[in-house]
Amino acid sequence: MGEISGKSLLFLVLSGLSTGASWLCYYYAIQNGTVSVVVPIDKMSILVTVVFSYLFLKEKINKKAAAGLVLMLAGTLLMAMIG
């Protein structure tokens, strides 16, 4: 623990708080909404993760990963439209 910088510790705490808030919102949405609509919207977070990693962490995405992302997004959108 002593080797963790103050900045890293701050981001760990903020990450924990945002994760907890996210789960509370998720369960609230499931409780008050239609699960078949709420879950696909939640699964779209993969797109946000990939975009953030590309923009802020300068990670590259190869063709295989891009194809997988497109298939996951298409499947999620299909579930949302059918559900």
GROMACS .gro file of N, CA and C in nm:
model
  249
    1MET      N    1   0.082  -0.119   0.000
    1MET     CA    2   0.000   0.000   0.000
    1MET      C    3   0.086   0.126   0.000
    2GLY      N    4   0.200   0.120   0.063
    2GLY     CA    5   0.286   0.237   0.073
    2GLY      C    6   0.345   0.281  -0.059
    3GLU      N    7   0.347   0.193  -0.158
    3GLU     CA    8   0.404   0.225  -0.288
    3GLU      C    9   0.304   0.291  -0.382
    4ILE      N   10   0.178   0.297  -0.343
    4ILE     CA   11   0.075   0.356  -0.428
    4ILE      C   12   0.078   0.508  -0.412
    5SER      N   13   0.089   0.578  -0.524
    5SER     CA   14   0.093   0.725  -0.518
    5SER      C   15  -0.044   0.779  -0.481
    6GLY      N   16  -0.045   0.903  -0.436
    6GLY     CA   17  -0.171   0.968  -0.400
    6GLY      C   18  -0.267   0.977  -0.517
    7LYS      N   19  -0.213   1.005  -0.634
    7LYS     CA   20  -0.296   1.015  -0.754
    7LYS      C   21  -0.360   0.881  -0.788
    8SER      N   22  -0.280   0.774  -0.782
    8SER     CA   23  -0.332   0.639  -0.809
    8SER      C   24  -0.438   0.600  -0.707
    9LEU      N   25  -0.413   0.632  -0.581
    9LEU     CA   26  -0.509   0.601  -0.476
    9LEU      C   27  -0.640   0.676  -0.498
   10LEU      N   28  -0.630   0.802  -0.538
   10LEU     CA   29  -0.749   0.881  -0.568
   10LEU      C   30  -0.830   0.817  -0.679
   11PHE      N   31  -0.762   0.774  -0.786
   11PHE     CA   32  -0.833   0.711  -0.897
   11PHE      C   33  -0.893   0.577  -0.857
   12LEU      N   34  -0.828   0.503  -0.770
   12LEU     CA   35  -0.885   0.377  -0.720
   12LEU      C   36  -1.012   0.403  -0.640
   13VAL      N   37  -1.009   0.503  -0.555
   13VAL     CA   38  -1.127   0.537  -0.476
   13VAL      C   39  -1.241   0.585  -0.566
   14LEU      N   40  -1.209   0.675  -0.661
   14LEU     CA   41  -1.311   0.724  -0.753
   14LEU      C   42  -1.369   0.611  -0.838
   15SER      N   43  -1.283   0.518  -0.879
   15SER     CA   44  -1.329   0.404  -0.956
   15SER      C   45  -1.426   0.318  -0.874
   16GLY      N   46  -1.392   0.295  -0.750
   16GLY     CA   47  -1.481   0.217  -0.663
   16GLY      C   48  -1.614   0.284  -0.642
   17LEU      N   49  -1.612   0.415  -0.621
   17LEU     CA   50  -1.737   0.489  -0.601
   17LEU      C   51  -1.823   0.489  -0.727
   18SER      N   52  -1.760   0.509  -0.842
   18SER     CA   53  -1.837   0.510  -0.966
   18SER      C   54  -1.892   0.371  -0.999
   19THR      N   55  -1.816   0.266  -0.969
   19THR     CA   56  -1.864   0.130  -0.991
   19THR      C   57  -1.985   0.101  -0.902
   20GLY      N   58  -1.976   0.141  -0.776
   20GLY     CA   59  -2.088   0.121  -0.684
   20GLY      C   60  -2.212   0.197  -0.730
   21ALA      N   61  -2.193   0.321  -0.772
   21ALA     CA   62  -2.306   0.402  -0.821
   21ALA      C   63  -2.364   0.340  -0.947
   22SER      N   64  -2.279   0.289  -1.033
   22SER     CA   65  -2.325   0.225  -1.155
   22SER      C   66  -2.413   0.105  -1.124
   23TRP      N   67  -2.372   0.020  -1.033
   23TRP     CA   68  -2.452  -0.097  -0.997
   23TRP      C   69  -2.585  -0.058  -0.934
   24LEU      N   70  -2.584   0.047  -0.850
   24LEU     CA   71  -2.710   0.094  -0.791
   24LEU      C   72  -2.806   0.141  -0.900
   25CYS      N   73  -2.754   0.215  -0.996
   25CYS     CA   74  -2.838   0.262  -1.108
   25CYS      C   75  -2.887   0.145  -1.192
   26TYR      N   76  -2.801   0.047  -1.213
   26TYR     CA   77  -2.836  -0.071  -1.292
   26TYR      C   78  -2.952  -0.147  -1.227
   27TYR      N   79  -2.939  -0.173  -1.096
   27TYR     CA   80  -3.045  -0.246  -1.028
   27TYR      C   81  -3.174  -0.164  -1.018
   28TYR      N   82  -3.161  -0.034  -1.004
   28TYR     CA   83  -3.279   0.053  -1.004
   28TYR      C   84  -3.350   0.046  -1.140
   29ALA      N   85  -3.270   0.049  -1.246
   29ALA     CA   86  -3.328   0.042  -1.381
   29ALA      C   87  -3.396  -0.092  -1.404
   30ILE      N   88  -3.335  -0.199  -1.358
   30ILE     CA   89  -3.396  -0.332  -1.373
   30ILE      C   90  -3.525  -0.341  -1.292
   31GLN      N   91  -3.523  -0.283  -1.173
   31GLN     CA   92  -3.641  -0.288  -1.087
   31GLN      C   93  -3.757  -0.209  -1.148
   32ASN      N   94  -3.728  -0.098  -1.213
   32ASN     CA   95  -3.833  -0.010  -1.261
   32ASN      C   96  -3.854  -0.012  -1.412
   33GLY      N   97  -3.770  -0.084  -1.484
   33GLY     CA   98  -3.781  -0.087  -1.629
   33GLY      C   99  -3.797  -0.228  -1.681
   34THR      N  100  -3.791  -0.239  -1.811
   34THR     CA  101  -3.799  -0.368  -1.876
   34THR      C  102  -3.657  -0.424  -1.890
   35VAL      N  103  -3.634  -0.540  -1.833
   35VAL     CA  104  -3.501  -0.598  -1.831
   35VAL      C  105  -3.446  -0.618  -1.973
   36SER      N  106  -3.531  -0.656  -2.065
   36SER     CA  107  -3.484  -0.680  -2.202
   36SER      C  108  -3.439  -0.553  -2.271
   37VAL      N  109  -3.471  -0.438  -2.215
   37VAL     CA  110  -3.423  -0.310  -2.269
   37VAL      C  111  -3.302  -0.261  -2.190
   38VAL      N  112  -3.305  -0.278  -2.058
   38VAL     CA  113  -3.199  -0.227  -1.971
   38VAL      C  114  -3.067  -0.300  -1.994
   39VAL      N  115  -3.070  -0.431  -2.003
   39VAL     CA  116  -2.947  -0.510  -2.015
   39VAL      C  117  -2.870  -0.480  -2.144
   40PRO      N  118  -2.934  -0.475  -2.261
   40PRO     CA  119  -2.857  -0.440  -2.381
   40PRO      C  120  -2.793  -0.301  -2.373
   41ILE      N  121  -2.862  -0.207  -2.312
   41ILE     CA  122  -2.803  -0.074  -2.296
   41ILE      C  123  -2.679  -0.082  -2.209
   42ASP      N  124  -2.686  -0.161  -2.102
   42ASP     CA  125  -2.570  -0.180  -2.014
   42ASP      C  126  -2.454  -0.243  -2.090
   43LYS      N  127  -2.484  -0.338  -2.177
   43LYS     CA  128  -2.379  -0.408  -2.250
   43LYS      C  129  -2.311  -0.319  -2.354
   44MET      N  130  -2.371  -0.207  -2.388
   44MET     CA  131  -2.308  -0.114  -2.482
   44MET      C  132  -2.188  -0.044  -2.418
   45SER      N  133  -2.167  -0.065  -2.289
   45SER     CA  134  -2.053  -0.003  -2.222
   45SER      C  135  -1.920  -0.051  -2.281
   46ILE      N  136  -1.921  -0.165  -2.349
   46ILE     CA  137  -1.799  -0.213  -2.414
   46ILE      C  138  -1.750  -0.111  -2.516
   47LEU      N  139  -1.842  -0.045  -2.584
   47LEU     CA  140  -1.805   0.056  -2.681
   47LEU      C  141  -1.737   0.174  -2.613
   48VAL      N  142  -1.791   0.218  -2.502
   48VAL     CA  143  -1.731   0.328  -2.426
   48VAL      C  144  -1.591   0.291  -2.381
   49THR      N  145  -1.573   0.169  -2.334
   49THR     CA  146  -1.442   0.123  -2.289
   49THR      C  147  -1.340   0.125  -2.403
   50VAL      N  148  -1.377   0.076  -2.518
   50VAL     CA  149  -1.286   0.072  -2.632
   50VAL      C  150  -1.253   0.214  -2.679
   51VAL      N  151  -1.353   0.300  -2.685
   51VAL     CA  152  -1.329   0.438  -2.728
   51VAL      C  153  -1.238   0.511  -2.630
   52PHE      N  154  -1.263   0.495  -2.501
   52PHE     CA  155  -1.176   0.558  -2.401
   52PHE      C  156  -1.033   0.506  -2.409
   53SER      N  157  -1.018   0.375  -2.426
   53SER     CA  158  -0.882   0.320  -2.434
   53SER      C  159  -0.810   0.371  -2.558
   54TYR      N  160  -0.883   0.393  -2.666
   54TYR     CA  161  -0.823   0.446  -2.788
   54TYR      C  162  -0.785   0.593  -2.772
   55LEU      N  163  -0.877   0.672  -2.716
   55LEU     CA  164  -0.855   0.815  -2.704
   55LEU      C  165  -0.755   0.853  -2.595
   56PHE      N  166  -0.769   0.793  -2.478
   56PHE     CA  167  -0.690   0.836  -2.363
   56PHE      C  168  -0.566   0.752  -2.338
   57LEU      N  169  -0.571   0.625  -2.370
   57LEU     CA  170  -0.457   0.537  -2.345
   57LEU      C  171  -0.377   0.509  -2.472
   58LYS      N  172  -0.426   0.563  -2.584
   58LYS     CA  173  -0.359   0.548  -2.714
   58LYS      C  174  -0.340   0.402  -2.753
   59GLU      N  175  -0.435   0.317  -2.713
   59GLU     CA  176  -0.429   0.177  -2.753
   59GLU      C  177  -0.479   0.162  -2.896
   60LYS      N  178  -0.415   0.075  -2.969
   60LYS     CA  179  -0.456   0.047  -3.107
   60LYS      C  180  -0.551  -0.072  -3.107
   61ILE      N  181  -0.639  -0.075  -3.204
   61ILE     CA  182  -0.730  -0.188  -3.217
   61ILE      C  183  -0.702  -0.255  -3.352
   62ASN      N  184  -0.678  -0.386  -3.347
   62ASN     CA  185  -0.648  -0.457  -3.471
   62ASN      C  186  -0.778  -0.501  -3.540
   63LYS      N  187  -0.765  -0.556  -3.658
   63LYS     CA  188  -0.883  -0.593  -3.738
   63LYS      C  189  -0.968  -0.699  -3.668
   64LYS      N  190  -0.902  -0.795  -3.606
   64LYS     CA  191  -0.975  -0.902  -3.539
   64LYS      C  192  -1.057  -0.847  -3.422
   65ALA      N  193  -0.997  -0.759  -3.342
   65ALA     CA  194  -1.068  -0.700  -3.229
   65ALA      C  195  -1.180  -0.608  -3.278
   66ALA      N  196  -1.155  -0.534  -3.385
   66ALA     CA  197  -1.258  -0.445  -3.441
   66ALA      C  198  -1.377  -0.526  -3.492
   67ALA      N  199  -1.349  -0.638  -3.557
   67ALA     CA  200  -1.456  -0.724  -3.607
   67ALA      C  201  -1.537  -0.781  -3.490
   68GLY      N  202  -1.470  -0.822  -3.385
   68GLY     CA  203  -1.538  -0.873  -3.266
   68GLY      C  204  -1.625  -0.767  -3.202
   69LEU      N  205  -1.573  -0.644  -3.195
   69LEU     CA  206  -1.649  -0.533  -3.138
   69LEU      C  207  -1.774  -0.504  -3.221
   70VAL      N  208  -1.759  -0.504  -3.352
   70VAL     CA  209  -1.873  -0.479  -3.441
   70VAL      C  210  -1.978  -0.588  -3.423
   71LEU      N  211  -1.936  -0.713  -3.413
   71LEU     CA  212  -2.031  -0.823  -3.394
   71LEU      C  213  -2.102  -0.813  -3.259
   72MET      N  214  -2.030  -0.777  -3.154
   72MET     CA  215  -2.092  -0.762  -3.022
   72MET      C  216  -2.193  -0.648  -3.023
   73LEU      N  217  -2.156  -0.537  -3.086
   73LEU     CA  218  -2.247  -0.423  -3.091
   73LEU      C  219  -2.371  -0.456  -3.175
   74ALA      N  220  -2.351  -0.525  -3.286
   74ALA     CA  221  -2.464  -0.564  -3.370
   74ALA      C  222  -2.558  -0.657  -3.294
   75GLY      N  223  -2.503  -0.753  -3.223
   75GLY     CA  224  -2.584  -0.844  -3.144
   75GLY      C  225  -2.660  -0.774  -3.033
   76THR      N  226  -2.593  -0.679  -2.969
   76THR     CA  227  -2.658  -0.603  -2.862
   76THR      C  228  -2.771  -0.518  -2.917
   77LEU      N  229  -2.747  -0.452  -3.030
   77LEU     CA  230  -2.852  -0.371  -3.092
   77LEU      C  231  -2.969  -0.457  -3.137
   78LEU      N  232  -2.939  -0.575  -3.189
   78LEU     CA  233  -3.044  -0.667  -3.231
   78LEU      C  234  -3.129  -0.711  -3.112
   79MET      N  235  -3.063  -0.741  -2.999
   79MET     CA  236  -3.136  -0.779  -2.878
   79MET      C  237  -3.226  -0.664  -2.830
   80ALA      N  238  -3.176  -0.543  -2.839
   80ALA     CA  239  -3.254  -0.427  -2.794
   80ALA      C  240  -3.375  -0.404  -2.885
   81MET      N  241  -3.358  -0.426  -3.013
   81MET     CA  242  -3.468  -0.404  -3.107
   81MET      C  243  -3.575  -0.512  -3.095
   82ILE      N  244  -3.532  -0.636  -3.073
   82ILE     CA  245  -3.626  -0.748  -3.063
   82ILE      C  246  -3.696  -0.748  -2.928
   83GLY      N  247  -3.617  -0.714  -2.822
   83GLY     CA  248  -3.671  -0.719  -2.685
   83GLY      C  249  -3.770  -0.614  -2.663
   0.00000   0.00000   0.00000
